[in-house]
Coordinates of C-alpha atoms and ligand atoms in Angstrom, one line a residue:
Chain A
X1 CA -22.1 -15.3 19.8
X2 CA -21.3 -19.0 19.5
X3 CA -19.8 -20.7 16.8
X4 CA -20.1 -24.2 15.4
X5 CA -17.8 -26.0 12.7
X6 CA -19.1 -29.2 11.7
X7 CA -16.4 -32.0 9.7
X8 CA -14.9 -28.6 8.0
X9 CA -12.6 -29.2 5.2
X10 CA -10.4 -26.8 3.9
X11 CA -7.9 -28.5 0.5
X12 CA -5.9 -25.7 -1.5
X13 CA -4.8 -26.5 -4.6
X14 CA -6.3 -29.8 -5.1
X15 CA -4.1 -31.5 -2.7
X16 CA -2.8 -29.6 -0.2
X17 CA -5.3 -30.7 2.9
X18 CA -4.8 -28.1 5.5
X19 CA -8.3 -28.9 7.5
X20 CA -8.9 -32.8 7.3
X21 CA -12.4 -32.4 9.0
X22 CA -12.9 -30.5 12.1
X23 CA -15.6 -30.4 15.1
X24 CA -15.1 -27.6 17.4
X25 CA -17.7 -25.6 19.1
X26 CA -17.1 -22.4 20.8
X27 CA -19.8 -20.8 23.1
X28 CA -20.9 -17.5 23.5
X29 CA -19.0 -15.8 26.3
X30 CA -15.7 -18.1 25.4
X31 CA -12.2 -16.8 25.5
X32 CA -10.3 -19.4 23.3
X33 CA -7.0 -19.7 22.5
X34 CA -6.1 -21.3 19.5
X35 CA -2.3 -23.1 19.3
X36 CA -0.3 -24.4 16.8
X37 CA 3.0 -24.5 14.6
X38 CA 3.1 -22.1 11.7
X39 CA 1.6 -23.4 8.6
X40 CA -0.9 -25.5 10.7
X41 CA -4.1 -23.8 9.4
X42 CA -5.0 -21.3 12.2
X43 CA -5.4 -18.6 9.7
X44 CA -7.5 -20.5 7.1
X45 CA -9.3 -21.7 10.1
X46 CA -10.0 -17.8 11.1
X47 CA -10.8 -16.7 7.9
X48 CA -13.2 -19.6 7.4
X49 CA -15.2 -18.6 10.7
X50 CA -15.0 -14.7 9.8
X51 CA -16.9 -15.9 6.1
X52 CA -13.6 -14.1 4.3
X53 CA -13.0 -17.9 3.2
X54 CA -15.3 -20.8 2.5
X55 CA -14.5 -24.3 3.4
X56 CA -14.7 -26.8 1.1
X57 CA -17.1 -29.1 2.7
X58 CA -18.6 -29.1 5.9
X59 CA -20.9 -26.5 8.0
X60 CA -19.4 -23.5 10.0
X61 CA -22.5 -21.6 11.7
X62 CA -22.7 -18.6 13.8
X63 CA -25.4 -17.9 16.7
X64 CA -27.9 -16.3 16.6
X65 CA -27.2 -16.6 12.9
X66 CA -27.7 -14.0 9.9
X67 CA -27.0 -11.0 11.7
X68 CA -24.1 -9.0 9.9
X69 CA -21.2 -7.1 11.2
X70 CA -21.2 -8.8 14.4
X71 CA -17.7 -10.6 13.7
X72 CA -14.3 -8.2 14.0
X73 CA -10.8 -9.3 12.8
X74 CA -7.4 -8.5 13.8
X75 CA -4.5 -9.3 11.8
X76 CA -0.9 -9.7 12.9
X77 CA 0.4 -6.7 12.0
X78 CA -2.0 -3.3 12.0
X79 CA -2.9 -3.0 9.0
X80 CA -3.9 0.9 8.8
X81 CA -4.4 3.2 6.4
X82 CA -1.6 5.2 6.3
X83 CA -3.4 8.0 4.6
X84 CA -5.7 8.4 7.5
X85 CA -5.2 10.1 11.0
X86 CA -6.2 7.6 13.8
X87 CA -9.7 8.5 14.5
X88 CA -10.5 7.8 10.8
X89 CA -8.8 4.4 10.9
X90 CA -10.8 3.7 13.8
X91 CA -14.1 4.8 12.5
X92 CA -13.3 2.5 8.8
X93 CA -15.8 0.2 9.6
X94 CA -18.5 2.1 10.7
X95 CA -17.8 4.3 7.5
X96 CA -18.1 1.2 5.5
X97 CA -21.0 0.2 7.2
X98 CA -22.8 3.4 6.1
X99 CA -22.7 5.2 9.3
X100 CA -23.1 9.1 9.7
X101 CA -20.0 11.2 10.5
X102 CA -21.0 12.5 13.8
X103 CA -21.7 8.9 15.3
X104 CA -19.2 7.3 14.1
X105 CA -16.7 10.0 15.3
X106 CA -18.2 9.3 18.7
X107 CA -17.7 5.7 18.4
X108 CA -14.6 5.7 17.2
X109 CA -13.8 7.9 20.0
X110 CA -15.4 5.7 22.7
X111 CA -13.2 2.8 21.1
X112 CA -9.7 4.5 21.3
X113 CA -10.6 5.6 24.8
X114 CA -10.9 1.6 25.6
X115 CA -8.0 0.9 24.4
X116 CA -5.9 3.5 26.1
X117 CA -5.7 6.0 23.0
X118 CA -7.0 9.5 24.3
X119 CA -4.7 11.8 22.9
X120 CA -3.1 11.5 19.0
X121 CA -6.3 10.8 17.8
X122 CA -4.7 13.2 14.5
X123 CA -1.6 11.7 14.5
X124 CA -1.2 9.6 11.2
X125 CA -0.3 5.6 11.6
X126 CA 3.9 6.5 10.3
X127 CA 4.0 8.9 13.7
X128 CA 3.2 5.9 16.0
X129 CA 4.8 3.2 18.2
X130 CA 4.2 -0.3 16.9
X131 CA 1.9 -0.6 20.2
X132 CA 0.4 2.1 19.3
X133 CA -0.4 0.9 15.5
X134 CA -2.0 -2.0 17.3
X135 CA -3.9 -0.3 20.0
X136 CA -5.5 1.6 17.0
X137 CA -6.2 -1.6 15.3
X138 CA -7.6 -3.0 18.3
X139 CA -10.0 0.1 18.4
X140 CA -11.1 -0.4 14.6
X141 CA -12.2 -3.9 15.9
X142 CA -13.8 -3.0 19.0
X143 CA -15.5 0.0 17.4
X144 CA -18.8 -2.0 15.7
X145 CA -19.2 -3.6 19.2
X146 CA -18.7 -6.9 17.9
X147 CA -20.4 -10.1 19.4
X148 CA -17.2 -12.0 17.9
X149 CA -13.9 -11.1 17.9
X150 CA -11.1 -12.8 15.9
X151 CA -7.2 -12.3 16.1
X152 CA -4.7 -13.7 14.4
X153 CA -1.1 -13.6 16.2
X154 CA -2.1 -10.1 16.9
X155 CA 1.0 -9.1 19.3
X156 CA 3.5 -11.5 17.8
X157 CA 5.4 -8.6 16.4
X158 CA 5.5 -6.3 19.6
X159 CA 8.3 -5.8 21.9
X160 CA 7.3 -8.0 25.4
X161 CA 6.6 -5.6 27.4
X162 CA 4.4 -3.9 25.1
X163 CA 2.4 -7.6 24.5
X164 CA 2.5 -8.1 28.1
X165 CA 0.3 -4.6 28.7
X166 CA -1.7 -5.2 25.5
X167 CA -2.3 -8.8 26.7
X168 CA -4.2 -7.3 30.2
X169 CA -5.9 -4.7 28.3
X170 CA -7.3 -7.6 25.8
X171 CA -8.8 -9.6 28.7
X172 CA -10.2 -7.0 30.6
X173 CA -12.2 -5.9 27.6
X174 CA -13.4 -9.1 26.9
X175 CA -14.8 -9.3 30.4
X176 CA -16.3 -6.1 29.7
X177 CA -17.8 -6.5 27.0
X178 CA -19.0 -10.0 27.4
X179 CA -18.2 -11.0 23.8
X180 CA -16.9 -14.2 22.2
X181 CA -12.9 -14.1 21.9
X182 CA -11.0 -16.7 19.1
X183 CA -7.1 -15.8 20.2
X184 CA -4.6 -17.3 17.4
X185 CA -1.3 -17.2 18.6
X186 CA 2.1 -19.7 18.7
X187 CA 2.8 -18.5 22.1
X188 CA 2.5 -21.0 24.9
X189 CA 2.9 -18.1 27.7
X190 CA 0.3 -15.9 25.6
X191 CA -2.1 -18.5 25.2
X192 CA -2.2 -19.7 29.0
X193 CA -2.1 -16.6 30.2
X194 CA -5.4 -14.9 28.1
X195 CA -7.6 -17.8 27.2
X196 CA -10.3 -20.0 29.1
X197 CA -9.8 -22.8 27.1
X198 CA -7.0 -23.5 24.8
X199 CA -6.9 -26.0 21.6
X200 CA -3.6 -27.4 20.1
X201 CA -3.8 -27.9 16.2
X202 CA -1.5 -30.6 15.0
X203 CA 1.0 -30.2 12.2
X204 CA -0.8 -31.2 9.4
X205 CA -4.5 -32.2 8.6
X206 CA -6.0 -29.4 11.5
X207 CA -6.1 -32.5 14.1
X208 CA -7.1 -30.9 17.3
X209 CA -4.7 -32.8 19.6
X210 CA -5.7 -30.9 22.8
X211 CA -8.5 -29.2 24.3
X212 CA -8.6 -28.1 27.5
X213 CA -10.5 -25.6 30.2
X214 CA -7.9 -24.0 31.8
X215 CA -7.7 -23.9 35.6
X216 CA -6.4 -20.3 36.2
X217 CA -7.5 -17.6 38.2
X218 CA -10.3 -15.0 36.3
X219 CA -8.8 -11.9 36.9
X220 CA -5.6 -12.2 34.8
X221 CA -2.3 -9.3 35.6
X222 CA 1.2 -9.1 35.8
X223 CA 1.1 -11.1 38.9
X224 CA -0.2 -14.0 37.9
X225 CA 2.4 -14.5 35.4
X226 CA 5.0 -15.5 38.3
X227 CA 2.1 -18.0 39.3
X228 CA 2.7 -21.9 39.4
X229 CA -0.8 -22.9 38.1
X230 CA -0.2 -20.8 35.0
X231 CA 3.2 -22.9 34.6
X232 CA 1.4 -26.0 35.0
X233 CA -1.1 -24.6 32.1
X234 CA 2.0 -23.9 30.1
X235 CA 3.4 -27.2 30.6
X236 CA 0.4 -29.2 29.4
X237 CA 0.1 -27.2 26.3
X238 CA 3.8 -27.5 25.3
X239 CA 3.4 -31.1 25.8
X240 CA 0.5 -31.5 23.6
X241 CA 2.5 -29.6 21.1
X242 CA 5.7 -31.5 20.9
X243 CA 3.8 -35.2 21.1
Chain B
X1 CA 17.2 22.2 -0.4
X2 CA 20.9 23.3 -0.4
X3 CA 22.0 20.0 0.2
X4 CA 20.5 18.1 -3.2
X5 CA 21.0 21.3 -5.3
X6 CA 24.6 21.9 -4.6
X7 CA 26.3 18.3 -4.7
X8 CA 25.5 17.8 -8.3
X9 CA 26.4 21.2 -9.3
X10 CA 30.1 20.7 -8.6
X11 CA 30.9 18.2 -11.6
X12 CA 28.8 20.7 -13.6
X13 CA 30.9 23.7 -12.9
X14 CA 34.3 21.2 -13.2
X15 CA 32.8 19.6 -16.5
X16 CA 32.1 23.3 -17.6
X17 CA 35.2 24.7 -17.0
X18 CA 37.1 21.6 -18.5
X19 CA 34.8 21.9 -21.3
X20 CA 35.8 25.5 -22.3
X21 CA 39.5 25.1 -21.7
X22 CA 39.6 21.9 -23.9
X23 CA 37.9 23.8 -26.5
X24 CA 40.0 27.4 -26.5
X25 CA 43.4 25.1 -26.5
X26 CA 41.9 23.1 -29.8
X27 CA 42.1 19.7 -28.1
X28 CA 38.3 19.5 -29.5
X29 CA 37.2 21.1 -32.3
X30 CA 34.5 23.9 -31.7
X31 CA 32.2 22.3 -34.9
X32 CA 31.8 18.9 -32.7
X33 CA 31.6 20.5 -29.1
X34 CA 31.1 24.3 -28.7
X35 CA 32.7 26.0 -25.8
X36 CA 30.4 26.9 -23.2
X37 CA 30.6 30.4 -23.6
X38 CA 29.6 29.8 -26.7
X39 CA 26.3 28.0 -26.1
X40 CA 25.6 30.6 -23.7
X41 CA 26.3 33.2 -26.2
X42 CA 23.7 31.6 -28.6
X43 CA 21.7 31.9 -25.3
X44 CA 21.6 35.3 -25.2
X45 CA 21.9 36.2 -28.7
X46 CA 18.8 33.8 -29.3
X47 CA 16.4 34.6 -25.8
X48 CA 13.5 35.4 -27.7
X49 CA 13.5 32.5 -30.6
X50 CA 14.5 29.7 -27.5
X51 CA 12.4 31.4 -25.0
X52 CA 9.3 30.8 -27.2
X53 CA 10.3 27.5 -28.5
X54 CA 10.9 26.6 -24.5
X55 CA 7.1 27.9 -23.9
X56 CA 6.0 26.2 -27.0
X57 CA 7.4 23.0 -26.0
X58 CA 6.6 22.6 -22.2
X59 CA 2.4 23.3 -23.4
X60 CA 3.3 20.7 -25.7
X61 CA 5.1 18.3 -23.5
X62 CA 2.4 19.3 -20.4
X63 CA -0.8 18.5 -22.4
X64 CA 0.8 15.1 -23.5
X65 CA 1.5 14.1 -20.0
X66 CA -1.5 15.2 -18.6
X67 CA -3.6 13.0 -21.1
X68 CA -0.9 10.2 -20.0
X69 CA -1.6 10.5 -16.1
X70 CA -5.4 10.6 -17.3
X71 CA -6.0 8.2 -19.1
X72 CA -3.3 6.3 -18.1
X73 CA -5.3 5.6 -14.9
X74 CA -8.2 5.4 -15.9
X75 CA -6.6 2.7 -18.2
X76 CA -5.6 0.9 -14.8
X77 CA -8.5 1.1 -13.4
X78 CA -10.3 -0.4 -16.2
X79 CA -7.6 -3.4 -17.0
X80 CA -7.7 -4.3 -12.8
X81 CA -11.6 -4.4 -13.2
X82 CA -11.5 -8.2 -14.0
X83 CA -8.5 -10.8 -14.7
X84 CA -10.1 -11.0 -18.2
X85 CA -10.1 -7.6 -19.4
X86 CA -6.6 -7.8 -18.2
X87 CA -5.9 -10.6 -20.3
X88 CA -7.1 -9.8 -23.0
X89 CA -6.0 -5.8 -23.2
X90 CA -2.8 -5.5 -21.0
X91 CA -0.6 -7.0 -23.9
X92 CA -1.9 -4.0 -26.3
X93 CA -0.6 -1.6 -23.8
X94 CA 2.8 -3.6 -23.5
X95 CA 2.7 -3.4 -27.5
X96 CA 2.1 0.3 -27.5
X97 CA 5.1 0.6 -25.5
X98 CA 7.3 -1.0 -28.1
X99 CA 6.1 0.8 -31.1
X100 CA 9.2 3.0 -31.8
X101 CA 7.8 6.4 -31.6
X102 CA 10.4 8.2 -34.4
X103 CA 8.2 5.7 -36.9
X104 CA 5.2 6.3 -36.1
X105 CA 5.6 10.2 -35.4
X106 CA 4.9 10.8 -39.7
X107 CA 1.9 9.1 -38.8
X108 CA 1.0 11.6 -36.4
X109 CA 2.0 14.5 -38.9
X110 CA -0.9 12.9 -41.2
X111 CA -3.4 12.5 -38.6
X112 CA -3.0 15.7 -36.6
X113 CA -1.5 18.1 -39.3
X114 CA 1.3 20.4 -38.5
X115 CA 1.2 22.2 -35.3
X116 CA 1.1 21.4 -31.6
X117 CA -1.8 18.4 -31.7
X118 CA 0.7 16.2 -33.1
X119 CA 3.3 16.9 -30.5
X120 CA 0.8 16.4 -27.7
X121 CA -0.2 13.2 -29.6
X122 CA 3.7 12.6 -29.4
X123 CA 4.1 13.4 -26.0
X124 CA 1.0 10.9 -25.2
X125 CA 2.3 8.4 -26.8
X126 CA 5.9 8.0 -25.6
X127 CA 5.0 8.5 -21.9
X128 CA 1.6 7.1 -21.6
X129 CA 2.8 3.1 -20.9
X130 CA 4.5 3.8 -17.0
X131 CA 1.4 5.3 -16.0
X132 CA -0.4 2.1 -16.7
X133 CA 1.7 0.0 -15.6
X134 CA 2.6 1.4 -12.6
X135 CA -0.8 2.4 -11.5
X136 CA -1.9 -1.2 -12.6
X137 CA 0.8 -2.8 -10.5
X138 CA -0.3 -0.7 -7.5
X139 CA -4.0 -1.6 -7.8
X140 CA -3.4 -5.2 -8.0
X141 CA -1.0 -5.2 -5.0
X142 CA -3.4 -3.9 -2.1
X143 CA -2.3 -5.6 1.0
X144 CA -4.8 -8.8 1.2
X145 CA -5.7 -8.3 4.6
X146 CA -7.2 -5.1 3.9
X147 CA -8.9 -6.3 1.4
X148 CA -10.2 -8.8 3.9
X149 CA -11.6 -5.9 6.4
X150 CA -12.9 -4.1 3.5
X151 CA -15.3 -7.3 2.7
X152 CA -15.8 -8.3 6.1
X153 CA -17.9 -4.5 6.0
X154 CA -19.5 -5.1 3.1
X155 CA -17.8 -2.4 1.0
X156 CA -18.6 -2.9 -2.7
X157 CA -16.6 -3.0 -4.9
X158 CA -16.5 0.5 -5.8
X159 CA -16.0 1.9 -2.4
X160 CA -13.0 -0.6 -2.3
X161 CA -11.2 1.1 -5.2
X162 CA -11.9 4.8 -4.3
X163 CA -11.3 4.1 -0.2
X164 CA -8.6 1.3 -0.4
X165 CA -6.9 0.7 -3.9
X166 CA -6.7 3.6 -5.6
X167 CA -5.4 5.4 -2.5
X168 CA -2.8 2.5 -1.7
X169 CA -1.5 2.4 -5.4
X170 CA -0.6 6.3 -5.1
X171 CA 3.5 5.8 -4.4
X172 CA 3.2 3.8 -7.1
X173 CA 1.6 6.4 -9.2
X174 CA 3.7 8.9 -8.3
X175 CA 6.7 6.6 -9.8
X176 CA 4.8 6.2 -13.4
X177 CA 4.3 9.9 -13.3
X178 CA 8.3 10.5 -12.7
X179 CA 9.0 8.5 -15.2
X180 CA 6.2 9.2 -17.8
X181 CA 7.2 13.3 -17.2
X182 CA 10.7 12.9 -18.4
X183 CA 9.2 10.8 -21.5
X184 CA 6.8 13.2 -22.8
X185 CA 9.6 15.8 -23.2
X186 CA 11.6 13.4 -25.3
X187 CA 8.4 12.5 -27.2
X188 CA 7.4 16.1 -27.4
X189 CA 10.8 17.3 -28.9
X190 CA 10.2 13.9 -31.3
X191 CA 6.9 15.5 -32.3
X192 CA 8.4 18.7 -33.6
X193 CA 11.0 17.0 -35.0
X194 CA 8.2 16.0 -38.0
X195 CA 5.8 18.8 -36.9
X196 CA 7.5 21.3 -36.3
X197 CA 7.6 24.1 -33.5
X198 CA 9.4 24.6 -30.4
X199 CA 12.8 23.3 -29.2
X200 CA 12.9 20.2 -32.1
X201 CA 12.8 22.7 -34.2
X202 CA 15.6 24.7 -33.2
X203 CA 17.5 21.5 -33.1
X204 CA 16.5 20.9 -36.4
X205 CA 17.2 24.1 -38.2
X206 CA 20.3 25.1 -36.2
X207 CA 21.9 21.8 -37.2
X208 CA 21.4 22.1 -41.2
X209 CA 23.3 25.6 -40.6
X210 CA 26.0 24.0 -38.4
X211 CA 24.9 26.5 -35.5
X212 CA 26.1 23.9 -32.8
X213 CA 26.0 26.0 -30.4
X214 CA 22.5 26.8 -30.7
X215 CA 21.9 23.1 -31.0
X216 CA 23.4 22.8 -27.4
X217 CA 21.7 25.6 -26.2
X218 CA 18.2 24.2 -27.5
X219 CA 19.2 20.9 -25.9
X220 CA 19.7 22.3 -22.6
X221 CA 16.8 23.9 -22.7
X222 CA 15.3 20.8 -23.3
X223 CA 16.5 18.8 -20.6
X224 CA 15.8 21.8 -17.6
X225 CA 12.3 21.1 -19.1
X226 CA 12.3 17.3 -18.1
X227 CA 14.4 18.0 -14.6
X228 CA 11.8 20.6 -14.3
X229 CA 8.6 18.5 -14.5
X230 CA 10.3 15.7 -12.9
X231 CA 11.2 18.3 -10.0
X232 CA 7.2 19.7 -10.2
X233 CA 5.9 15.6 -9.8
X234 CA 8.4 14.8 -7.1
X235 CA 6.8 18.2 -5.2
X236 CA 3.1 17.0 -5.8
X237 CA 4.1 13.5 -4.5
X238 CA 6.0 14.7 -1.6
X239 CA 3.2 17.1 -0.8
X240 CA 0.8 14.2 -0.9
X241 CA 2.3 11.4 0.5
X242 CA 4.4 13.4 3.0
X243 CA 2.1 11.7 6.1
X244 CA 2.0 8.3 5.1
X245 CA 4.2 7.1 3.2
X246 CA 7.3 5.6 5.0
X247 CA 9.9 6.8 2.1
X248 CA 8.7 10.3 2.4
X249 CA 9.4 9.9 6.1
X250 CA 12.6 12.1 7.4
X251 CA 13.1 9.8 10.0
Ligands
ADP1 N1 -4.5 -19.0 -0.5 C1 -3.7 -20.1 -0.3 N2 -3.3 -20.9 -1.4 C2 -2.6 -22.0 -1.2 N3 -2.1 -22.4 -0.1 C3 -2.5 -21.7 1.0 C4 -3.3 -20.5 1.0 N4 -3.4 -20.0 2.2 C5 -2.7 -20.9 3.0 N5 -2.2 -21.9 2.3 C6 -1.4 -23.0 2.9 O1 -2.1 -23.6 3.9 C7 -1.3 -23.9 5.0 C8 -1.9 -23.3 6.3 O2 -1.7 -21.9 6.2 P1 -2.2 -20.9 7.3 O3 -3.6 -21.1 7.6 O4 -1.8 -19.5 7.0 O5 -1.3 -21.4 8.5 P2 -1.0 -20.7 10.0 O6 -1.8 -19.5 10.1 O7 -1.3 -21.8 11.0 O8 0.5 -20.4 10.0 C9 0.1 -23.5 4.7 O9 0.8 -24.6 4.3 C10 -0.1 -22.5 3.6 O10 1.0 -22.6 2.7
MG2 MG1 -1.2 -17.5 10.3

């Protein structure tokens, strides 16, 4: 699924402009990384292209358009229901979506399975690792098969070594599964070492100040993360932030 | 168990036994402060009189709380429906709260009669207001980003409130109930007071014949009632929220 903003605007309050006006298109197949300091606007600009939020002028279109449930969203923190065992908080949407039992079950299954959960699929979210709590997010996303998948600082509150596994598992899914990846994050390192292409977001107004196709290697593990070119990447993107 | 039970039983037995020795060596008179033995003399001597008022009492103070936790509710529910129902209904409920029950209570005699509606009435009243609120103030604080997924899959909504914010509110729930349980003794025992029946009135009557004793021992009775509902709520909630919730964790 691509997605196209056209001069988006986002003001709050009257007179706080976050988004000044941006052009951005993202094609199908992308893995973008989006960069910038905290209070920037990345998670307006998410929640704009996810239709939880509507800008205030401008155009933000998906393609092929109209079709719903194709977009997923992952938040920073997991986000479960702590009332349900972890095959139930995988299969929520699907449930939503009006979906019988026994196939959502199955999906929710498949989904887990993808991301590494094969076991503790009865285990409520308060029994589980913070890695865990996300892996399980991560499922509830994956588990509609979406053609879009959003995420907003989704590791930023794991432990590095758990980011750095969840960071591999994200990108070989997404070459999986072929699907259109928008990666919010505030980590240099994170962002060169997952995305394709990377923008950097100014401070204020939603600028975009870089926007680059990064020249990195497509299978991306643990070795690469030693790798010169990806401190060359991480170099040019910290410069575009600290201009 | 052990643990909770016993640590608070130890000022009990020293306050007892100070109690009783205070009284027998006349530092306090026995007309202001019975002995101990004495109020579990009236105990005994009285077990059929207290043990009826006690029943009478708790289906008193148990019907007024369960119309609290019910309507109460439903009450949130309804005021978190829109910001203008709020508005324009939430500050009856904070006014309801204020209205000092011992006034109104006559009232209650007049609409209800003598007997036990007008100490469930009682009951309702006094502990009906931390239900709402509580409940209210769990509704409206679902975690936004939940509410986020929950739109993003089209949930109407309906489905919201019985999947997401009813569900999420329940600590909160739980901590209006406590608190409403413990206030629908009090406004039980304020209910026979003016309508007579149960413990209030063993209060009442043993106190124009100077039968302190019998006024302690109808108070203590009282009081096991509320630490024994409160103790019956904190069961339910444990029970319920015993895989979720963080507080309920042993860790
Ligand atoms: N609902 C809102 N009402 C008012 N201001 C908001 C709202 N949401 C975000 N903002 C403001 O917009 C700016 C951008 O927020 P956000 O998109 O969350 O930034 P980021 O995700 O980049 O940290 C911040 O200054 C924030 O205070
Ligand atoms: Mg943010």
């Amino acid at each position: 699924m691509a997605v196209q903003l056209d001069r988006v605007r986002r003001v709050f309050n009257n007179t706080h402009v976050v988004i000044a006006g941006m052009d951005l298109r993202i094609d199908t197949g992308e893995f973008l990384a989006v960069l910038g300091p905290s209070g920037c606007g990345k998670s307006t600009l998410l929640r704009m292209i996810a239709q939880l939020a509507e800008p205030d002028s401008g155009q933000i279109r998906t393609e092929p358009d109209g079709e719903r449930f194709q977009t997923a969203f992952v938040f920073q923190d997991a986000h479960l229901l702590p009332w349900r065992d972890v095959l139930d908080n995988a299969a929520l949407p699907l449930e939503l979506m009006g979906e019988s039992k026994a196939r959502r079950d199955e999906k929710a299954r498949a989904a887990l399975d993808q991301v590494g959960l094969h076991d503790a699929l009865d285990r409520y979210p308060a029994q589980l690792s913070g890695g865990m709590r996300m892996r399980v997010s991560l499922a509830r996303a994956l588990v509609t098969e979406p053609r879009l998948l959003l995420l907003d600082e989704p590791f930023a509150a794991l432990d590095e070594i758990t980011r750095f596994h969840l960071d591999v598992q994200l990108r070989e899914l997404w070459q999986r599964r072929g699907m259109t990846v928008i990666f919010v994050t505030h980590s240099v390192s994170e962002a060169a070492f997952l995305a394709n292409r990377a923008v950097v977001l100014a401070r204020s107004g939603g600028a975009i100040k870089l926007d680059r196709i990064l020249e990195l290697p497509a299978v991306r593990n643990n070795e690469l993360r030693g790798d010169p070119r990806l401190g060359q990447e991480m170099r040019l993107l910290l410069g575009a932030i600290e201009e | 168990m052990k643990k909770t039970l016993l640590p608070p039983l130890i000022p009990f037995a020293v306050l007892t036994l100070l109690a009783e020795f205070l009284v027998r060596q006349g530092f306090v008179r026995a007309y202001l402060v019975p002995a101990p033995s004495a109020v579990f003399r009236a105990m005994l001597d009285s077990r059929v009189e207290l043990v009826q008022a006690l029943l009478s009492t708790s289906a008193g103070s148990l019907a007024g709380f369960a119309m609290s936790a019910l309507t109460g509710i439903a009450a949130a529910v309804l005021l978190s429906s829109s910001r203008g129902v709020q508005r324009a209904f939430y500050p009856y409920a904070i006014f309801f709260q204020t209205v000092p029950l011992i006034a109104v209570a006559p009232l209650l005699v007049i609409w209800f009669g003598f007997g036990i509606q007008t100490v469930i009435a009682s009951a309702f009243v006094a502990s009906v207001f931390p239900v709402i609120a509580n409940t209210l103030s769990g509704i409206l604080s679902t975690d936004p980003p939940l509410r986020d997924l929950f739109r993003l899959y089209g949930a109407s909504p309906l489905v919201t409130l019985f999947k997401l914010r009813l569900p999420a509110a329940l600590p909160q729930v739980f901590t209006g109930l406590r608190v409403s349980a413990g206030l629908a003794v009090i406004g039980a025992i304020v209910g026979e007071f003016i309508g007579g029946g149960g413990l209030g009135s063993v209060v009442d009557v043993a106190r124009t014949q100077q039968r302190i004793d019998k006024v302690f021992a109808a108070v203590l009775l009282a009081s096991l009632l509320g630490l024994a509902l409160f103790g019956l709520i904190n069961l339910l909630s444990h029970l319920t929220l015993r895989r979720w919730h963080a507080s309920e964790q042993p860790d």
